[in-house]
mmCIF file of C-alpha atoms in Angstrom:
data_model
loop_
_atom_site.group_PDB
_atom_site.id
_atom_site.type_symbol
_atom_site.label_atom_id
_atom_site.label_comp_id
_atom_site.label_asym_id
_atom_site.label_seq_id
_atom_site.Cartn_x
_atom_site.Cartn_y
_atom_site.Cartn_z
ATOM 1 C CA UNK A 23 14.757 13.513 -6.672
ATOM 2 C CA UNK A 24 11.498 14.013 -8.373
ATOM 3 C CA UNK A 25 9.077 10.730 -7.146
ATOM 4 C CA UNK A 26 5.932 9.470 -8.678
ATOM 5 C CA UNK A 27 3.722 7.030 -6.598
ATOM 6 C CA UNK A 28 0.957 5.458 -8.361
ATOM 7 C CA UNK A 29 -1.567 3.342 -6.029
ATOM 8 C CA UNK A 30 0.144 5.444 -3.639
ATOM 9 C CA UNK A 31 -2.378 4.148 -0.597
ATOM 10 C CA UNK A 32 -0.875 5.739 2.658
ATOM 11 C CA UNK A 33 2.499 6.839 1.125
ATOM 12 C CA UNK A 34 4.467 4.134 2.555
ATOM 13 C CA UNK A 35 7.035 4.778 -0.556
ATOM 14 C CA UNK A 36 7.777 8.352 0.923
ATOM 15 C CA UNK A 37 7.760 6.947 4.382
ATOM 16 C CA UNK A 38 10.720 4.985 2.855
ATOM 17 C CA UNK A 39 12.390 7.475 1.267
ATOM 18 C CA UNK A 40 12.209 9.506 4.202
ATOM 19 C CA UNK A 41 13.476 6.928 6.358
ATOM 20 C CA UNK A 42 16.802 6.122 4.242
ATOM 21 C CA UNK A 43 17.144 10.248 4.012
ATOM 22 C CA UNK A 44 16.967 10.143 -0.246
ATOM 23 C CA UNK A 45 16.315 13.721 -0.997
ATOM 24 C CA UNK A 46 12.539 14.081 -2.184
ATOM 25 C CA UNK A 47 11.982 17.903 -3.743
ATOM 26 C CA UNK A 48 8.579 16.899 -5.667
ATOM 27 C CA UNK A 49 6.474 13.479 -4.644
ATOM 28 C CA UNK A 50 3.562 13.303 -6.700
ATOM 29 C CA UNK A 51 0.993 10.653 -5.058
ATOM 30 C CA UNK A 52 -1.862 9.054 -7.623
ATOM 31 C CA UNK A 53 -4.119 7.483 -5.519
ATOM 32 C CA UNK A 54 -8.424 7.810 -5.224
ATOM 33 C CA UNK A 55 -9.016 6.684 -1.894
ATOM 34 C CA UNK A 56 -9.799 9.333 0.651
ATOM 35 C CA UNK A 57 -9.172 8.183 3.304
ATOM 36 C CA UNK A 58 -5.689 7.387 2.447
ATOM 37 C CA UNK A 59 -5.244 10.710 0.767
ATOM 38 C CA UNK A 60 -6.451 12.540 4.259
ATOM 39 C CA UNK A 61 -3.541 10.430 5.935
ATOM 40 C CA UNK A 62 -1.286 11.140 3.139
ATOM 41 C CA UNK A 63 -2.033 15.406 3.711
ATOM 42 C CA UNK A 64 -1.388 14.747 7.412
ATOM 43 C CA UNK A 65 1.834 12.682 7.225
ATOM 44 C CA UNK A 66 3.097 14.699 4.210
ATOM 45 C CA UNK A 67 1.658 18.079 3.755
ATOM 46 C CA UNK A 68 3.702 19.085 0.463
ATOM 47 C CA UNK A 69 2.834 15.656 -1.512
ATOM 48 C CA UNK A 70 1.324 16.419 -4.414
ATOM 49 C CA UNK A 71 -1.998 14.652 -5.181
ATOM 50 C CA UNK A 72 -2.910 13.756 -8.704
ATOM 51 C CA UNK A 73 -5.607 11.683 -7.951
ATOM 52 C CA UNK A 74 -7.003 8.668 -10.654
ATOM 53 C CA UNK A 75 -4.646 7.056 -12.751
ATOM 54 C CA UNK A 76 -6.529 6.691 -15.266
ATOM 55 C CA UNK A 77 -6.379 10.192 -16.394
ATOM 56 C CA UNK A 78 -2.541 10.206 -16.251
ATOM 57 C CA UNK A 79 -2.645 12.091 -19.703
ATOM 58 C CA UNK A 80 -4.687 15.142 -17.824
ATOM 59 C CA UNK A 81 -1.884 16.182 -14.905
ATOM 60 C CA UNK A 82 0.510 18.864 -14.967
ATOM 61 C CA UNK A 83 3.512 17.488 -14.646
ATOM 62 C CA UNK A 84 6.853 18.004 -16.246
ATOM 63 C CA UNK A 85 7.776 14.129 -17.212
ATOM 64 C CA UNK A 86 11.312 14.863 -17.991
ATOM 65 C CA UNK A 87 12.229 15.438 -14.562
ATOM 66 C CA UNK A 88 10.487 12.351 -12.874
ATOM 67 C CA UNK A 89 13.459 10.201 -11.434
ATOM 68 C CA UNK A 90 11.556 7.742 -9.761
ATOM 69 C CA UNK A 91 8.471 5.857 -10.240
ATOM 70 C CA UNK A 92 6.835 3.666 -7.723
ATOM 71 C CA UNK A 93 3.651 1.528 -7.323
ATOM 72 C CA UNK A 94 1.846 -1.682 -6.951
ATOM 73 C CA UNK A 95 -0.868 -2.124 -8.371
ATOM 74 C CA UNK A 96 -4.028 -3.958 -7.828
ATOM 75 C CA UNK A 97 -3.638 -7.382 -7.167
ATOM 76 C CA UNK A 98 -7.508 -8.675 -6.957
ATOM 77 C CA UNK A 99 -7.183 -10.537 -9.999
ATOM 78 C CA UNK A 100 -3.546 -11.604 -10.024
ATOM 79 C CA UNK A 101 -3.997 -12.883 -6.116
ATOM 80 C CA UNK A 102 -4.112 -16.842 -5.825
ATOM 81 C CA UNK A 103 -6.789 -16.176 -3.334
ATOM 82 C CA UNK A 104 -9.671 -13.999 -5.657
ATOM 83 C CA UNK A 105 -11.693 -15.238 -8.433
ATOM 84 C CA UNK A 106 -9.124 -16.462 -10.879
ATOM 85 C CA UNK A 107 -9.541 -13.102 -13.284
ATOM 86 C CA UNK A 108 -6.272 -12.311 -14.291
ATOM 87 C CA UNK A 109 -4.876 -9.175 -15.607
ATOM 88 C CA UNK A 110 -8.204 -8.810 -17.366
ATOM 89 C CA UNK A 111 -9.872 -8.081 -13.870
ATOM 90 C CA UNK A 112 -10.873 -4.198 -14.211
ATOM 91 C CA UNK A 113 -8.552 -3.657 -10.944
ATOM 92 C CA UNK A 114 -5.599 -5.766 -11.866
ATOM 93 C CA UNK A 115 -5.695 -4.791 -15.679
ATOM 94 C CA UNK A 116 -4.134 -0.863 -14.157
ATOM 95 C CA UNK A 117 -0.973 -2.519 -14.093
ATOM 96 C CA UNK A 118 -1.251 -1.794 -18.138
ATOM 97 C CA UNK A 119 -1.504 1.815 -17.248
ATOM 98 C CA UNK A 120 1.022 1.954 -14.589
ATOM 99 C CA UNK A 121 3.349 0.498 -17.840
ATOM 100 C CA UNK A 122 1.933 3.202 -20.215
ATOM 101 C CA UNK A 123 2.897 6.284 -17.544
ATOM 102 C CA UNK A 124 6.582 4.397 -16.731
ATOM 103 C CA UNK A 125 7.531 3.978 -20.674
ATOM 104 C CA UNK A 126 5.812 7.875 -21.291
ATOM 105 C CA UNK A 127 8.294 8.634 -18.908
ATOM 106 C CA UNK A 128 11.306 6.701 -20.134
ATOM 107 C CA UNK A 129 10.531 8.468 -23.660
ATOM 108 C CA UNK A 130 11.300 11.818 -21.605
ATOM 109 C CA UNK A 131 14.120 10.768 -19.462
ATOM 110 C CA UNK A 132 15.786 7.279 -20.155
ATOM 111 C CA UNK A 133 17.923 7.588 -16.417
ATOM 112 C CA UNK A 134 14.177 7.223 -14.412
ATOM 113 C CA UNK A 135 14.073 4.165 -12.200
ATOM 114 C CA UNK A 136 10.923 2.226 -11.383
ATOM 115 C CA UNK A 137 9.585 -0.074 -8.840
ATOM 116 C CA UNK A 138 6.200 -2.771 -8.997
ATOM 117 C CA UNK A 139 5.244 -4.740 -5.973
ATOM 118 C CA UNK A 140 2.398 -7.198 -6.319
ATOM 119 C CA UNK A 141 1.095 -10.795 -4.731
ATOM 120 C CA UNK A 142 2.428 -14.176 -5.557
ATOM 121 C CA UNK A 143 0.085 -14.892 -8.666
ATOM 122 C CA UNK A 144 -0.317 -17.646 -10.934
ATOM 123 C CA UNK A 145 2.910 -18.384 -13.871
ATOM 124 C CA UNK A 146 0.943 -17.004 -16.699
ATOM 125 C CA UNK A 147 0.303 -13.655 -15.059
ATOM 126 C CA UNK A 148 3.774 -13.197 -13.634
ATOM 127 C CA UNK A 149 5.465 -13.711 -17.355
ATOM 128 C CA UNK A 150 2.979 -11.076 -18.664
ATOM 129 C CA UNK A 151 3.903 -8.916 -16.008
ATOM 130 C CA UNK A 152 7.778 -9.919 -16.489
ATOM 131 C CA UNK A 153 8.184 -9.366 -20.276
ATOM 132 C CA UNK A 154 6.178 -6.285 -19.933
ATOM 133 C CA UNK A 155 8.646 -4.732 -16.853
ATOM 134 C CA UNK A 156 12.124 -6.424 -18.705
ATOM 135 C CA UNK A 157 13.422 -7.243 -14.856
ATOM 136 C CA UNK A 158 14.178 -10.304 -13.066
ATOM 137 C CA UNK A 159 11.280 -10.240 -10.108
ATOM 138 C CA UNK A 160 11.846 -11.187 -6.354
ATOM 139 C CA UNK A 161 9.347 -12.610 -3.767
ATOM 140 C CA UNK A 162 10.584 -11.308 -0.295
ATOM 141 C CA UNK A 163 8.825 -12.773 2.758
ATOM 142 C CA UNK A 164 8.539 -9.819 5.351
ATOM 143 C CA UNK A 165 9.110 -12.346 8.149
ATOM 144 C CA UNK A 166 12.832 -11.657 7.200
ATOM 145 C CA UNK A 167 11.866 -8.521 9.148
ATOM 146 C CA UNK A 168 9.270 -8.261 10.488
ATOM 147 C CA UNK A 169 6.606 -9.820 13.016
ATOM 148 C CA UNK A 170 4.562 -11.014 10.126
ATOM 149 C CA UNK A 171 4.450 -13.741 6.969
ATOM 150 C CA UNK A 172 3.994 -11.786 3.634
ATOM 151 C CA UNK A 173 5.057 -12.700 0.132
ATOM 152 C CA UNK A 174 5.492 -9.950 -2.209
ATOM 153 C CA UNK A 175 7.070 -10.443 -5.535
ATOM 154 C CA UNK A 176 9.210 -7.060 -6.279
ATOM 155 C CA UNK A 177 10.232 -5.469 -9.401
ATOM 156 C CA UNK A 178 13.582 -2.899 -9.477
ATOM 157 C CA UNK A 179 15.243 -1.414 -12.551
ATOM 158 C CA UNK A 180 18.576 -0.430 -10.543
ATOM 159 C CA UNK A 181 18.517 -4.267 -9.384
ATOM 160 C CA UNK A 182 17.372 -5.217 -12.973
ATOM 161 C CA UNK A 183 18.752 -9.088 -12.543
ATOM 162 C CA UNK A 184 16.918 -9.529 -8.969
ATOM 163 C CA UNK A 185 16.730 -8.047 -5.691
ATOM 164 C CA UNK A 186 19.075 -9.179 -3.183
ATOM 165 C CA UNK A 187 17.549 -11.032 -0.364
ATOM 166 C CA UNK A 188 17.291 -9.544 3.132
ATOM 167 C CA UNK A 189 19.336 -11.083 6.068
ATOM 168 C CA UNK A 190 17.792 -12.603 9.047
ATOM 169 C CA UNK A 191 18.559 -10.200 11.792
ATOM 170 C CA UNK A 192 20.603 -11.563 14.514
ATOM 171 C CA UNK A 193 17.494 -11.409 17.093
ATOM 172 C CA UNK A 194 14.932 -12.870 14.887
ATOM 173 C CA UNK A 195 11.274 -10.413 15.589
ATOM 174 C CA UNK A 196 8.498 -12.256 17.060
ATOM 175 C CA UNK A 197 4.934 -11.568 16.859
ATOM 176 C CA UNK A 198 5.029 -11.524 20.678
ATOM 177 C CA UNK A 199 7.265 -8.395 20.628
ATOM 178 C CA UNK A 200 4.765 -6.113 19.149
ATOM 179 C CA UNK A 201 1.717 -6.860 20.987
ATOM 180 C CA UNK A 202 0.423 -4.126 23.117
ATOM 181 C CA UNK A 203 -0.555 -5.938 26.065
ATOM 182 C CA UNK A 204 -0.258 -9.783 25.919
ATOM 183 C CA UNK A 205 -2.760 -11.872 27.247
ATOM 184 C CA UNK A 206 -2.144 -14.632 29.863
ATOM 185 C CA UNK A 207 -3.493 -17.889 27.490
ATOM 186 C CA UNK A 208 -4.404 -21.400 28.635
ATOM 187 C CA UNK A 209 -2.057 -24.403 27.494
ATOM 188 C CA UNK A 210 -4.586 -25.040 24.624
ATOM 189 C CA UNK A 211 -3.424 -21.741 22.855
ATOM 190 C CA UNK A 212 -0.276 -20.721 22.084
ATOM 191 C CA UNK A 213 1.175 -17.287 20.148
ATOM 192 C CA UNK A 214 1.837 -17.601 16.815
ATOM 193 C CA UNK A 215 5.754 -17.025 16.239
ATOM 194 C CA UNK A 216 4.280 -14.989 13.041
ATOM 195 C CA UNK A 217 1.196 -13.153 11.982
ATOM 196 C CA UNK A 218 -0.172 -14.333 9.425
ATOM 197 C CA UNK A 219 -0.270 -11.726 6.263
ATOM 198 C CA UNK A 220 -2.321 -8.945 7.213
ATOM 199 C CA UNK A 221 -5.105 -8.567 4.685
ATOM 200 C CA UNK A 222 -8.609 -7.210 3.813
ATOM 201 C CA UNK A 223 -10.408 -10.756 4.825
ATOM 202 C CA UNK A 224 -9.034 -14.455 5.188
ATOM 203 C CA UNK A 225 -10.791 -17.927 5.320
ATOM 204 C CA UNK A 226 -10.399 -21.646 6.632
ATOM 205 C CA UNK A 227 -9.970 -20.583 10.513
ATOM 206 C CA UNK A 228 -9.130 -23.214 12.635
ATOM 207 C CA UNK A 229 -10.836 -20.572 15.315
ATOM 208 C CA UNK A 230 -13.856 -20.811 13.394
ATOM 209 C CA UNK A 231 -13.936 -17.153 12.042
ATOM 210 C CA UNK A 232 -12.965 -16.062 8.631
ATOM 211 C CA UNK A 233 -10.836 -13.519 10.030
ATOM 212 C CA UNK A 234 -8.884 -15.740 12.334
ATOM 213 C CA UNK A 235 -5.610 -14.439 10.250
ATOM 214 C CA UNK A 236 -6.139 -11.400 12.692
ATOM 215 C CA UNK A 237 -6.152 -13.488 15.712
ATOM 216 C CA UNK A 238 -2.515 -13.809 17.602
ATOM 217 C CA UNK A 239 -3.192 -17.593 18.849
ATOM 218 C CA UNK A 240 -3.130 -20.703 17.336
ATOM 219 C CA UNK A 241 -5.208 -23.778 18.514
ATOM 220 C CA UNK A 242 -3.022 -26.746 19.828
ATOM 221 C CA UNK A 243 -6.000 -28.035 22.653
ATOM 222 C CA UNK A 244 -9.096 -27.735 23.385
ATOM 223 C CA UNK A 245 -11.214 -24.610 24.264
ATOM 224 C CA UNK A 246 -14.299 -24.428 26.498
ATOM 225 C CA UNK A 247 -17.421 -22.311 24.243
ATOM 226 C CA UNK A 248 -16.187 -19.333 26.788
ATOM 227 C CA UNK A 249 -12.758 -19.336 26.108
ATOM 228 C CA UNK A 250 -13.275 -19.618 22.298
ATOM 229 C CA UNK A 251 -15.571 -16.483 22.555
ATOM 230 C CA UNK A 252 -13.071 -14.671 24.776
ATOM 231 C CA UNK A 253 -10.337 -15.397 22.903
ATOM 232 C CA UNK A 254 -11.386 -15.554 19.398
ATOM 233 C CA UNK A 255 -12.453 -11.674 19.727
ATOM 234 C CA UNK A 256 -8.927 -10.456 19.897
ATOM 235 C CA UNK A 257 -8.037 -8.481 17.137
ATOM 236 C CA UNK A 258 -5.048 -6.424 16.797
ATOM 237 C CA UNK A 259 -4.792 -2.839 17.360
ATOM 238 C CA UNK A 260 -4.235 0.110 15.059
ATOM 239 C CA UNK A 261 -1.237 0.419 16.732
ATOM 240 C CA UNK A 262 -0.369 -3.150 16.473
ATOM 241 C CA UNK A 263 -0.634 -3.764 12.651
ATOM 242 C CA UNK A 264 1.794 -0.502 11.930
ATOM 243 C CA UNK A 265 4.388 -2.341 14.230
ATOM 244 C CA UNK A 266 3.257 -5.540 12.057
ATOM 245 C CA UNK A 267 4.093 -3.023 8.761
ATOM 246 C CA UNK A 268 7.046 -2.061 10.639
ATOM 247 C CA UNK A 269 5.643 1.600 9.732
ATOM 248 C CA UNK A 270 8.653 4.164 12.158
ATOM 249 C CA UNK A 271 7.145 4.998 15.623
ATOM 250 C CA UNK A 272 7.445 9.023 14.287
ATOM 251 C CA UNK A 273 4.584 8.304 12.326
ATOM 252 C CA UNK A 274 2.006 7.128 14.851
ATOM 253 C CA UNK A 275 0.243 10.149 15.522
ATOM 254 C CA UNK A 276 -0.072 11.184 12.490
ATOM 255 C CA UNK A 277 -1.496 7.823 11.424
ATOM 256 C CA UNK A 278 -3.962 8.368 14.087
ATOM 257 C CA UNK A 279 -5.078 11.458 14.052
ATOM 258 C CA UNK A 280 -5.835 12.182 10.447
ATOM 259 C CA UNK A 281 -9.329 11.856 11.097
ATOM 260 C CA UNK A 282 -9.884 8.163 9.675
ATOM 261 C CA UNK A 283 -11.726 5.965 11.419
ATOM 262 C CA UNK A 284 -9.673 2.321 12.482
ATOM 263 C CA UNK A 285 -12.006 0.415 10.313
ATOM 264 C CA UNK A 286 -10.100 2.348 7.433
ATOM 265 C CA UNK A 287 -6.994 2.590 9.236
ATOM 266 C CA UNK A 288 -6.676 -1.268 9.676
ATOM 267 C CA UNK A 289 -8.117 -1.558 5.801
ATOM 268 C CA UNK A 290 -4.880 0.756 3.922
ATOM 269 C CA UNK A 291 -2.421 -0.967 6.386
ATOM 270 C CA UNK A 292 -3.460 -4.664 5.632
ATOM 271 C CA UNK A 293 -3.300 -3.244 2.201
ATOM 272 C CA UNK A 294 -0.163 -1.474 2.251
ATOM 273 C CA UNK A 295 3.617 -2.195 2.245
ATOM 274 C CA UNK A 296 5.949 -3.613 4.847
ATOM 275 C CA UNK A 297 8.181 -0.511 5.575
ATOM 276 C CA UNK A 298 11.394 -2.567 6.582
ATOM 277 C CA UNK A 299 10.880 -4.907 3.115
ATOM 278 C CA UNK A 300 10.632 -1.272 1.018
ATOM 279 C CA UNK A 301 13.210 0.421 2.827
ATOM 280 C CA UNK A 302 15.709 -2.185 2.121
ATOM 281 C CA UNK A 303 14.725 -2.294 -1.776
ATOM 282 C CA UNK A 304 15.033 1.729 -1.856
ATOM 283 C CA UNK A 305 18.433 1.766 0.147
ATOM 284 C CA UNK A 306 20.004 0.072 -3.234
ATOM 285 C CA UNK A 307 19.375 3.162 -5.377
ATOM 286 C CA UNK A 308 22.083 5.067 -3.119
#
């Protein structure tokens, strides 16, 4: 298999890939952060890195043997959280490209699979999106499996008519279980059952911080000014949010030491995808 991965962030697709044992010979990662390309080198030394999409036209690549392509594009504008832009925001609007490279591709090799994960976004967006891909889209919530609530509407081509839902596993995965070290609380806290979605900021905190979706409690009493202040400056771990992404314990270290700082670690995985959620998409194409 020959893989493209466009927005390829941290290269959760070939963490996937990996993980289900789908033969990779070439992955070819677009992607102009560098701090997830530096992770990207140390995870996966032979990925080759193309770097903007934008100049698609410029690399070197022979299209007729790409087999799979893979991305999700910006959702900034799309997001029912941002400013209500659209697929006319400059970020969101490179889901146009991502179409342009996929059909260049299909003109080479009509077999070639492709994948699109985005947010849930607003009806007008998703039918653009929808009558541009030709594929029935799926919103998966990775509390299915995983520790955390995300909705992420998924586009296949080998599950063209819809993607089939994940099963609950029989011991349902708490948020609880993938704490490092948890914290003796008083009655007027309790764990969440769930993160919330792991992302790049939040608002409307009951704990009276706009990033209380990073927090493990919610409030069900009342909290003295020193146990709000105590409390309220948990945040999770590294370590924490890639058992929250469900990311494979073999890939830890070299998560870690890639020479990123956790302000940027914490950043791509809040941004990145939920590796049970992919790996049960990809495990279709076998």
């Amino acid at each position: 298999m020959n893989a493209l991965s466009l927005f390829n962030g941290m290269s959760f697709g070939m963490m996937a890939l990996e993980t289900l044992g789908l033969p990779v010979t070439n992955y070819y990662s677009s992607e102009i952060d560098k701090h997830a390309n530096r992770v990207t080198s140390n995870l996966f030394p032979d990925v080759i890195q193309l770097g903007d999409i934008t100049k698609w036209r410029e690399w070197d690549i022979d299209w007729a043997s790409i087999d799979l392509i893979i991305g999700g594009s910006p959702c900034q504008g799309v997001s029912l959280i941002g400013q209500g832009l659209g697929l006319e925001d400059d970020r969101s609007s490179l889901f146009f490209t991502y179409m342009d490279i996929v059909n260049h591709c299909i003109d080479y090799n009509r077999k070639v699979e492709f994948f699109l994960e985005n947010t849930k976004m607003k009806d007008n967006d998703m039918q653009v999106i929808n009558e541009h891909m030709g594929i029935a889209p799926t919103m998966i919530n990775s509390n299915l499996l995983s520790a955390q609530n995300r909705k992420r509407v998924y586009w296949s081509s080998w599950n063209s008519t819809g993607i089939e839902q994940p099963k609950k596993p029989l011991s349902e995965i708490l948020l609880i279980d993938v704490l490092d070290n948890p914290r003796k609380i008083p009655s007027s806290l309790q764990y969440k059952t769930k993160s919330k979605c792991l992302r790049v900021g939040g608002r409307g905190s009951k704990m009276g911080d706009k990033h209380e979706w990073d927090s493990p409690y919610k409030v069900v009493g009342s909290l003295s000014k020193e146990q709000f202040d105590f409390y309220n400056s948990v945040r999770y771990s590294v370590k924490e949010l890639m058992k929250l992404q469900t990311v494979p314990s073999k890939y830890f270290d070299g998560i870690c030491n890639a020479g990123v700082s956790n302000t940027q670690l914490l950043k791509m995985l809040g941004n990145g995808w939920t590796h049970n959620v992919i790996t049960h998409i990809f495990k279709s194409i076998i």
